[in-house]
Coordinates of C-alpha atoms and ligand atoms in Angstrom, one line a residue:
M10 CA 18.9 7.3 10.7
I11 CA 16.4 4.7 11.8
R12 CA 16.1 1.3 10.2
L13 CA 15.4 -2.4 10.6
K14 CA 18.5 -4.4 10.7
S15 CA 19.8 -7.9 11.2
I16 CA 23.1 -8.1 13.1
D17 CA 24.9 -11.1 14.5
I18 CA 25.5 -9.6 18.0
Q19 CA 27.7 -12.4 19.0
K20 CA 30.2 -11.5 16.3
N21 CA 29.7 -7.8 15.5
S22 CA 30.4 -5.2 18.2
I23 CA 27.8 -2.7 19.1
T24 CA 27.9 0.1 21.8
T25 CA 24.4 -0.1 23.2
L26 CA 21.7 -2.8 23.0
A27 CA 18.3 -2.3 24.5
V28 CA 16.3 -5.3 25.3
P29 CA 12.6 -5.5 26.3
V30 CA 11.9 -8.1 28.9
C31 CA 8.6 -9.6 29.9
E32 CA 7.9 -10.5 33.5
D33 CA 6.3 -13.9 33.0
Q34 CA 7.2 -15.0 29.4
E35 CA 10.2 -15.2 27.1
L36 CA 10.1 -12.6 24.3
H37 CA 13.4 -13.6 22.6
D38 CA 15.3 -16.5 21.1
S39 CA 18.8 -17.8 21.5
I40 CA 21.4 -15.3 22.8
L41 CA 18.9 -12.6 23.8
K42 CA 17.0 -15.2 25.7
T43 CA 20.1 -16.2 27.6
L44 CA 20.9 -12.5 28.3
S45 CA 17.4 -11.7 29.6
S46 CA 17.5 -14.6 32.0
Q47 CA 20.9 -13.4 33.1
A48 CA 19.4 -9.9 33.8
K49 CA 16.6 -11.4 35.8
K50 CA 19.1 -13.0 38.2
F51 CA 19.6 -9.5 39.7
E52 CA 17.4 -8.8 42.7
E53 CA 16.4 -5.4 41.3
F54 CA 15.1 -6.7 38.0
D55 CA 12.2 -9.0 37.3
G56 CA 11.0 -7.5 34.1
K57 CA 8.2 -5.6 35.8
A58 CA 6.9 -2.5 33.9
G59 CA 9.3 0.4 34.5
E60 CA 12.2 -1.6 35.8
E61 CA 15.6 -1.2 34.2
V62 CA 19.0 -2.8 34.6
I63 CA 22.2 -2.2 32.7
L64 CA 25.0 -4.8 32.1
H65 CA 28.4 -3.8 30.8
D66 CA 30.3 -6.2 28.5
P67 CA 28.1 -9.2 29.3
A68 CA 29.3 -12.6 28.2
G69 CA 28.1 -13.9 24.9
V70 CA 27.7 -10.6 23.0
K71 CA 30.0 -8.0 21.8
A72 CA 28.1 -5.1 23.3
T73 CA 29.6 -2.4 25.5
R74 CA 26.3 -2.1 27.4
V75 CA 23.0 -3.9 27.4
I76 CA 20.0 -2.0 28.8
F77 CA 17.2 -4.4 29.9
M78 CA 13.8 -2.8 30.2
G79 CA 10.8 -4.4 32.0
L80 CA 7.5 -4.5 30.1
G81 CA 5.5 -6.3 32.7
K82 CA 3.2 -9.3 32.3
L83 CA 2.6 -10.7 28.8
E84 CA -1.1 -10.1 28.8
K85 CA -0.5 -6.4 29.4
I86 CA 2.0 -5.9 26.6
D87 CA 0.3 -4.0 23.8
T88 CA 1.7 -1.8 21.0
E89 CA 1.8 1.2 23.3
A90 CA 4.1 -0.7 25.7
L91 CA 6.4 -1.2 22.7
R92 CA 6.3 2.5 21.8
V93 CA 7.1 3.3 25.4
F94 CA 10.0 0.8 25.5
A95 CA 11.5 2.3 22.3
G96 CA 11.0 5.9 23.5
K97 CA 12.4 5.2 26.9
A98 CA 15.5 3.4 25.6
I99 CA 16.2 6.3 23.3
K100 CA 15.7 8.9 26.1
T101 CA 18.1 6.9 28.3
C102 CA 20.7 6.9 25.5
I103 CA 20.3 10.6 24.8
Q104 CA 20.8 11.4 28.5
K105 CA 23.9 9.3 28.5
K106 CA 25.2 11.3 25.5
L107 CA 25.4 8.2 23.3
T108 CA 24.9 8.6 19.6
K109 CA 23.5 5.2 18.6
V110 CA 21.5 2.3 19.9
V111 CA 20.2 -1.1 18.7
L112 CA 16.7 -2.0 19.9
A113 CA 16.0 -5.7 20.1
A114 CA 12.5 -6.4 18.6
P115 CA 10.6 -9.0 20.5
S116 CA 9.5 -12.0 18.5
A117 CA 5.7 -12.2 17.9
K118 CA 5.4 -15.7 19.4
G119 CA 3.9 -15.0 22.8
L120 CA 2.6 -11.5 22.0
K121 CA -0.9 -11.0 20.7
I122 CA 0.3 -8.4 18.2
E123 CA 0.9 -8.8 14.5
T124 CA 4.5 -8.6 13.5
S125 CA 4.1 -5.5 11.3
D126 CA 2.4 -3.8 14.3
I127 CA 5.4 -4.7 16.5
F128 CA 7.8 -3.0 14.1
K129 CA 5.4 0.0 13.5
A130 CA 5.2 0.6 17.3
L131 CA 8.9 0.3 17.8
L132 CA 9.6 2.6 14.9
E133 CA 7.0 5.2 16.2
G134 CA 8.5 5.2 19.7
A135 CA 11.9 5.6 18.2
F136 CA 11.1 8.4 15.7
L137 CA 9.0 10.3 18.1
G138 CA 11.3 9.8 21.1
N139 CA 14.4 10.9 19.2
H140 CA 13.5 14.6 19.0
R141 CA 14.4 17.7 20.9
F142 CA 12.7 21.1 20.5
D143 CA 15.7 23.2 21.6
K144 CA 15.5 26.0 19.0
Y145 CA 15.0 28.5 21.8
K146 CA 17.9 27.3 24.0
I147 CA 21.2 28.9 23.6
E148 CA 22.9 25.9 25.2
K149 CA 21.7 22.7 23.6
K150 CA 22.3 20.1 26.2
L151 CA 20.9 17.0 24.7
T152 CA 21.3 15.8 21.1
P153 CA 19.1 13.2 19.3
L154 CA 20.8 9.9 18.4
K155 CA 22.3 9.6 15.0
N156 CA 21.7 6.0 14.5
I157 CA 18.9 3.7 15.6
A158 CA 18.6 0.1 14.5
I159 CA 15.8 -2.2 15.2
L160 CA 17.2 -5.7 15.5
T161 CA 15.4 -8.6 13.9
T162 CA 15.8 -11.5 11.6
P163 CA 16.9 -11.1 8.0
G164 CA 13.5 -12.3 6.8
N165 CA 11.7 -9.6 8.8
V166 CA 14.1 -6.9 7.5
K167 CA 13.2 -7.8 4.0
K168 CA 9.5 -8.2 4.6
H169 CA 8.9 -5.0 6.7
S170 CA 11.4 -2.5 5.4
A171 CA 8.8 -0.5 3.5
L172 CA 7.2 0.3 6.9
V173 CA 10.2 2.4 7.8
R174 CA 9.5 5.0 5.1
K175 CA 5.8 5.1 5.9
V176 CA 6.2 5.5 9.7
K177 CA 8.9 8.1 9.1
A178 CA 6.5 10.2 6.9
I179 CA 3.8 10.0 9.6
C180 CA 6.0 10.6 12.6
E181 CA 7.7 13.6 10.9
G182 CA 4.2 15.0 10.6
T183 CA 3.6 14.5 14.3
L184 CA 7.0 16.2 15.1
K185 CA 6.2 19.1 12.8
A186 CA 2.9 19.6 14.5
R187 CA 4.6 19.4 17.9
E188 CA 7.1 22.1 16.9
W189 CA 4.4 24.4 15.6
V190 CA 2.4 24.0 18.8
S191 CA 5.4 24.5 21.0
T192 CA 6.5 27.6 19.1
P193 CA 5.7 30.8 21.1
S194 CA 2.9 33.0 19.8
N195 CA 5.2 35.9 19.1
D196 CA 6.8 33.8 16.4
K197 CA 3.6 32.4 14.9
R198 CA 1.2 35.3 14.5
P199 CA -1.4 34.6 11.7
G200 CA 0.7 35.9 8.8
A201 CA 3.8 34.1 9.9
F202 CA 2.0 30.9 10.8
S203 CA 0.2 30.7 7.5
R204 CA 3.6 31.2 5.7
M205 CA 5.1 28.3 7.8
L206 CA 2.3 25.9 6.7
V207 CA 2.5 26.9 3.1
R208 CA 6.3 26.7 3.0
E209 CA 6.2 23.1 4.3
A210 CA 3.4 22.1 2.0
K211 CA 5.2 23.5 -1.0
K212 CA 8.2 21.4 -0.2
E213 CA 6.0 18.4 -0.8
K214 CA 4.5 20.0 -3.9
L215 CA 1.0 20.3 -2.5
K216 CA -1.4 22.8 -4.0
T217 CA -1.9 25.7 -1.6
R218 CA -4.0 28.8 -1.4
V219 CA -4.2 31.6 1.2
L220 CA -7.1 33.9 1.6
T221 CA -5.9 37.1 3.2
D222 CA -8.0 39.4 5.4
K223 CA -8.9 41.4 2.3
D224 CA -10.2 38.3 0.5
L225 CA -12.0 37.2 3.7
R226 CA -13.7 40.6 4.1
K227 CA -14.7 40.7 0.4
G228 CA -15.9 37.1 0.6
K229 CA -18.0 37.9 3.7
Y230 CA -16.3 35.4 6.0
G231 CA -17.9 37.4 8.9
A232 CA -17.1 35.0 11.7
I233 CA -13.4 34.7 11.0
I234 CA -13.2 38.5 10.5
A235 CA -15.0 39.1 13.8
V236 CA -12.5 37.0 15.8
G237 CA -9.5 38.6 14.1
E238 CA -10.8 42.1 14.5
G239 CA -8.8 42.8 17.8
S240 CA -5.4 41.9 16.5
Q241 CA -3.1 43.9 14.3
D242 CA -2.0 40.7 12.6
K243 CA -4.9 39.9 10.4
P244 CA -6.6 36.5 9.8
R245 CA -5.9 34.1 7.0
L246 CA -7.7 31.0 5.6
V247 CA -5.2 28.4 4.3
E248 CA -6.1 25.6 1.9
L249 CA -3.7 22.7 1.5
V250 CA -4.7 20.2 -1.2
Y251 CA -3.6 16.6 -1.8
A252 CA -5.4 15.6 -5.0
P253 CA -4.3 12.2 -6.5
R254 CA -5.5 11.4 -10.0
G255 CA -8.6 9.4 -10.1
A256 CA -9.6 10.0 -6.5
K257 CA -13.2 8.8 -5.8
K258 CA -13.6 10.3 -2.3
T259 CA -12.7 13.6 -0.8
I260 CA -12.1 14.2 2.9
A261 CA -11.9 17.7 4.2
L262 CA -10.0 18.3 7.5
I263 CA -10.6 21.6 9.3
G264 CA -8.2 22.7 12.0
K265 CA -8.7 25.5 14.5
G266 CA -5.8 27.9 14.2
V267 CA -5.9 30.5 17.0
T268 CA -2.3 31.5 17.3
F269 CA -3.0 33.0 20.7
D270 CA -6.3 33.0 22.6
T271 CA -6.5 35.8 25.1
G272 CA -10.3 35.4 25.3
G273 CA -10.7 38.7 23.6
I274 CA -12.8 41.3 25.5
N275 CA -13.9 38.4 27.7
L276 CA -10.3 38.3 28.7
K277 CA -9.0 35.0 30.2
P278 CA -7.7 35.3 33.8
S279 CA -4.3 34.3 35.0
G280 CA -4.1 30.6 35.2
G281 CA -6.2 30.2 32.1
I282 CA -4.2 32.2 29.6
E283 CA -0.6 31.2 29.9
D284 CA -0.8 28.1 27.7
M285 CA -3.0 29.6 25.0
K286 CA -0.2 29.4 22.3
I287 CA -1.5 25.9 21.9
D288 CA -4.8 27.0 20.5
M289 CA -3.7 26.3 17.0
S290 CA -3.1 22.6 17.6
G291 CA -5.9 21.6 15.4
A292 CA -4.5 23.6 12.5
A293 CA -1.0 22.0 13.1
A294 CA -2.5 18.5 13.1
V295 CA -4.4 19.2 9.8
A296 CA -1.5 20.8 8.0
A297 CA 0.9 18.1 9.1
T298 CA -1.5 15.4 8.0
V299 CA -2.0 16.8 4.5
I300 CA 1.7 17.2 4.2
A301 CA 2.2 13.6 5.2
M302 CA -0.4 12.5 2.6
A303 CA 1.9 13.9 -0.2
R304 CA 4.4 11.3 0.9
L305 CA 2.0 8.4 1.7
K306 CA 0.0 8.9 -1.4
P307 CA -3.4 7.4 -0.5
K308 CA -6.1 7.2 -3.2
T309 CA -8.4 9.6 -1.3
K310 CA -8.3 13.3 -2.0
V311 CA -7.4 15.1 1.3
V312 CA -7.9 18.8 1.7
G313 CA -6.9 20.9 4.7
V314 CA -8.9 24.0 5.4
I315 CA -7.3 26.1 8.1
P316 CA -8.6 29.3 9.6
I317 CA -5.9 31.3 11.3
V318 CA -6.5 34.2 13.7
E319 CA -5.2 35.8 16.9
N320 CA -7.9 36.4 19.5
M321 CA -7.0 39.8 21.1
P322 CA -8.7 42.5 23.0
S323 CA -8.3 46.0 21.7
G324 CA -10.2 49.1 20.6
T325 CA -11.1 47.4 17.4
A326 CA -12.0 44.0 18.9
T327 CA -15.5 42.5 18.6
R328 CA -17.6 43.0 21.7
P329 CA -19.9 40.7 23.6
G330 CA -23.4 41.4 22.3
D331 CA -22.3 42.2 18.8
V332 CA -24.1 40.4 16.0
I333 CA -22.1 39.1 13.1
K334 CA -23.0 37.3 9.9
S335 CA -21.2 34.1 9.1
Y336 CA -20.0 33.0 5.6
A337 CA -22.9 30.4 5.5
G338 CA -25.4 33.3 6.0
K339 CA -26.6 32.7 9.6
T340 CA -26.3 35.5 12.0
I341 CA -24.6 35.0 15.4
E342 CA -24.8 37.0 18.6
I343 CA -21.4 37.0 20.3
G344 CA -22.4 35.9 23.8
N345 CA -18.7 35.5 24.7
T346 CA -15.6 36.5 22.7
D347 CA -13.7 33.6 24.3
A348 CA -15.9 31.1 22.4
E349 CA -14.0 32.1 19.2
G350 CA -12.9 28.6 18.0
R351 CA -16.4 27.7 16.9
L352 CA -16.7 30.9 15.0
I353 CA -13.6 30.5 12.8
L354 CA -14.5 26.8 12.3
I355 CA -17.9 27.4 10.9
D356 CA -16.6 29.8 8.3
A357 CA -13.9 27.3 7.4
M358 CA -16.5 24.5 7.2
A359 CA -18.8 26.4 5.0
H360 CA -15.8 27.3 2.8
A361 CA -14.8 23.6 2.6
L362 CA -18.3 22.5 1.7
K363 CA -18.7 25.1 -1.0
T364 CA -15.2 24.7 -2.5
F365 CA -14.5 21.0 -2.2
K366 CA -17.9 19.3 -1.7
P367 CA -16.3 16.7 0.5
D368 CA -17.8 13.3 1.2
V369 CA -16.4 13.4 4.7
M370 CA -15.5 16.4 6.8
V371 CA -13.7 16.2 10.2
D372 CA -12.7 19.2 12.3
I373 CA -10.2 19.1 15.0
A374 CA -9.9 21.9 17.6
T375 CA -8.7 22.8 21.1
L376 CA -12.3 23.9 21.5
T377 CA -13.5 23.7 25.1
G378 CA -12.2 23.5 28.7
A379 CA -15.4 21.6 29.3
C380 CA -14.1 18.7 27.3
M381 CA -11.1 18.4 29.6
V382 CA -13.5 18.5 32.6
A383 CA -15.4 15.6 31.0
L384 CA -12.5 13.4 29.7
G385 CA -9.3 14.6 31.4
D386 CA -6.3 15.9 29.6
K387 CA -5.3 12.7 27.7
I388 CA -8.5 11.8 25.9
A389 CA -10.1 13.7 23.0
G390 CA -13.9 14.0 22.6
V391 CA -15.5 12.8 19.4
F392 CA -18.8 14.2 18.3
S393 CA -20.8 13.0 15.3
R394 CA -24.3 12.0 14.3
D395 CA -22.6 9.5 11.9
D396 CA -22.1 6.2 13.8
D397 CA -19.7 4.8 11.3
L398 CA -17.5 7.9 11.1
A399 CA -17.5 8.2 14.9
S400 CA -16.4 4.5 15.3
A401 CA -13.8 4.9 12.6
I402 CA -12.2 7.8 14.4
V403 CA -12.3 6.1 17.8
A404 CA -10.8 2.9 16.3
A405 CA -8.1 4.9 14.5
G406 CA -7.2 6.6 17.8
K407 CA -7.1 3.2 19.6
K408 CA -4.6 1.9 17.0
T409 CA -2.3 4.9 17.4
H410 CA -2.9 5.4 21.1
E411 CA -4.4 8.9 20.5
R412 CA -7.3 8.1 22.7
A413 CA -10.7 9.4 21.6
W414 CA -14.1 8.9 23.2
R415 CA -17.5 9.4 21.6
M416 CA -19.7 12.0 23.2
P417 CA -23.4 12.5 22.8
M418 CA -25.1 15.2 20.6
P419 CA -28.6 15.5 22.1
E420 CA -31.0 17.4 19.9
D421 CA -32.8 19.0 22.8
Y422 CA -29.7 20.8 24.0
Q423 CA -29.8 22.8 20.8
E424 CA -32.1 25.3 22.4
L425 CA -29.3 26.4 24.8
L426 CA -27.8 28.2 21.8
K427 CA -30.8 30.3 21.1
S428 CA -30.4 34.1 20.7
N429 CA -33.2 36.7 21.1
I430 CA -31.7 38.8 18.4
A431 CA -29.8 36.6 16.0
D432 CA -30.1 33.1 14.5
L433 CA -27.7 31.6 17.1
N434 CA -25.7 32.6 20.1
N435 CA -22.0 31.4 20.2
M436 CA -22.4 30.9 24.0
S437 CA -24.6 28.3 25.7
S438 CA -27.2 29.6 28.2
S439 CA -26.2 26.8 30.5
R440 CA -23.0 26.4 32.6
Y441 CA -23.0 22.7 31.9
G442 CA -22.2 20.5 28.9
G443 CA -20.0 23.1 27.3
A444 CA -18.2 20.6 25.0
I445 CA -21.5 19.3 23.8
T446 CA -23.1 22.7 23.1
A447 CA -19.9 23.7 21.2
A448 CA -20.3 20.6 19.0
L449 CA -24.0 21.3 18.5
F450 CA -23.1 24.9 17.4
L451 CA -20.7 23.4 14.8
A452 CA -23.3 20.9 13.6
E453 CA -25.5 23.7 12.4
F454 CA -22.9 24.3 9.7
A455 CA -22.0 20.8 8.6
G456 CA -24.3 20.7 5.7
K457 CA -25.0 17.3 4.2
A458 CA -21.5 15.9 4.5
R459 CA -20.7 13.1 6.8
W460 CA -19.1 15.2 9.6
A461 CA -17.3 14.7 12.9
H462 CA -15.7 17.0 15.4
I463 CA -12.7 16.2 17.6
D464 CA -12.1 18.3 20.7
I465 CA -8.4 18.1 21.6
A466 CA -8.3 20.8 24.3
G467 CA -6.9 18.1 26.7
P468 CA -4.4 16.0 24.7
A469 CA -3.0 18.7 22.5
Y470 CA -0.2 19.4 24.8
I471 CA 1.5 18.1 28.0
K472 CA 3.2 20.0 30.8
K473 CA 5.5 17.1 31.6
G474 CA 7.4 14.9 29.1
T475 CA 6.6 11.2 28.6
S476 CA 8.6 8.4 27.2
Y477 CA 8.1 9.5 23.6
C478 CA 6.9 13.0 23.8
E479 CA 8.6 16.0 25.3
A480 CA 6.7 18.6 27.4
G481 CA 4.9 20.9 24.9
G482 CA 2.8 20.1 21.9
T483 CA 2.0 16.5 21.4
G484 CA 1.0 16.5 17.7
F485 CA -2.2 14.7 18.7
G486 CA -4.3 13.9 15.7
V487 CA -1.7 13.5 13.0
R488 CA -1.2 9.7 13.4
L489 CA -4.9 9.3 14.0
F490 CA -5.8 11.0 10.8
C491 CA -3.2 9.1 8.8
E492 CA -4.7 5.9 10.2
L493 CA -8.2 7.0 9.5
I494 CA -7.4 7.9 5.9
E495 CA -5.5 4.7 5.3
N496 CA -8.6 2.8 6.4
M497 CA -10.9 4.8 4.2
N498 CA -8.7 3.8 1.3
A499 CA -9.0 0.1 2.1
Ligands
LIG511 N1 -9.1 27.8 23.6 C1 -10.2 27.6 24.5 C2 -10.4 26.2 25.0 C3 -9.2 25.6 25.8 C4 -9.2 25.7 27.1 C5 -8.2 24.9 25.1 C6 -8.2 25.1 27.8 C7 -7.2 24.3 25.8 C8 -7.2 24.4 27.2 C9 -11.5 28.1 23.9 O1 -11.4 29.1 22.9 C10 -12.3 28.7 25.0 O2 -11.9 29.7 25.5 N2 -13.4 28.1 25.3 C11 -14.3 28.5 26.4 C12 -15.7 28.5 25.8 C13 -16.7 29.2 26.7 C14 -16.4 30.7 26.7 C15 -18.1 29.0 26.1 C16 -14.1 27.6 27.5 O3 -13.8 26.4 27.4 O4 -14.2 28.1 28.7
LIG512 ZN1 -11.4 31.1 23.7
LIG513 ZN1 -9.7 29.1 21.8

């Protein structure tokens, strides 16, 4: 359980208290202030970012141990520093086999952060950091904490307690997405993965619909079918719908759901194929977002449209050079079977436009290695011809520290996607600018809706854990989407 709490730590005994300490300013009042200056008397601790010192049974409070964590200089302390503090404190406690912790919230005085944002960040770091994906380990070595309290004044507890429910709904979405992404591909082939999404959506009473390969063939979803052709586990198109009464706006979220990307006949080499279970991270982010909406209940209608396939080479697989017809009607020459994401996305986009007539459509996908070359593996690429939508996405990502950077969509690059035989080629004729040409390919199918594309090939997963995310899927996009939709509402 995680909550905001006011405790008199001079009178009530607690086992573990974690206190954030600033290098050049005071973040606390009264007893916590005294304790922090006591900690700073130790040579090894100045409150610099990353420093840590533990005092046992310090005078003045009834705490078995107090963990002081340095946050660095005041001007550098932002909400992300607070998430990191909370996440790290929890990680430390989990490693020490403790079961509970009290996190001292800094007072807003010196900080240039709004009080509600302070609590939000601490709660996020706590919820996200207190999670272990150990389903596949026989011996479970580390257990999440049972009890986390964020220590503040009685006034703040009263004023901000509604935040806890909200942050919990959002972070549980992120954790769900992380688990789906980290799940190995043998346990999430298209049929199984679509059932996982629907099961979770139904728990929240969302409307769901699944188009099977039969429906997709009959409906002429030629691009999704072509990508799924090589696998024995056939494609699906999943709809998750959050439709509040009286909604004035509809946003459609489209998520790439390739449960494993071998590259197909253009088989990926060793070094490029091992992590491809993560190629459904967009789908995970979209499903988890719509499920979170059922709990957050914004005024906007939010629909998730999720194409799910496994990209495999086989005797029945689509070949390079084949020409297919997309749901929207355009024909496509398959220049490369490894450029499969854009194919399933365009059929899902066309389906979303036709079925839901959204005002705004955003797709999210682990689409190109080229985007990682451009922005590294921590920052997503945002592509849109709609300045307001692009800025809203970048701003939402800034707020949640899911960093996103706008990329250009030059019209003259469009000719790189020309085909001699079909309307378009799914592969660019240039070696360069692969993230851009992928976005330009999608743009051909965005219709008249305000549309944006987010390439998360980089930030969808991490090889090494951080303070509030284990190694594996990061759940990137869920918090960003929740923030974006909340702002659309306002
Ligand atoms: N799933 C990959 C993109 C990817 C690469 C995601 C690395 C995460 C990490 C995508 O389907 C792909 O293979 N893209 C190709 C496109 C190319 C064939 C035009 C790529 O990026 O090389
Ligand atoms: Zn691919
Ligand atoms: Zn892919």
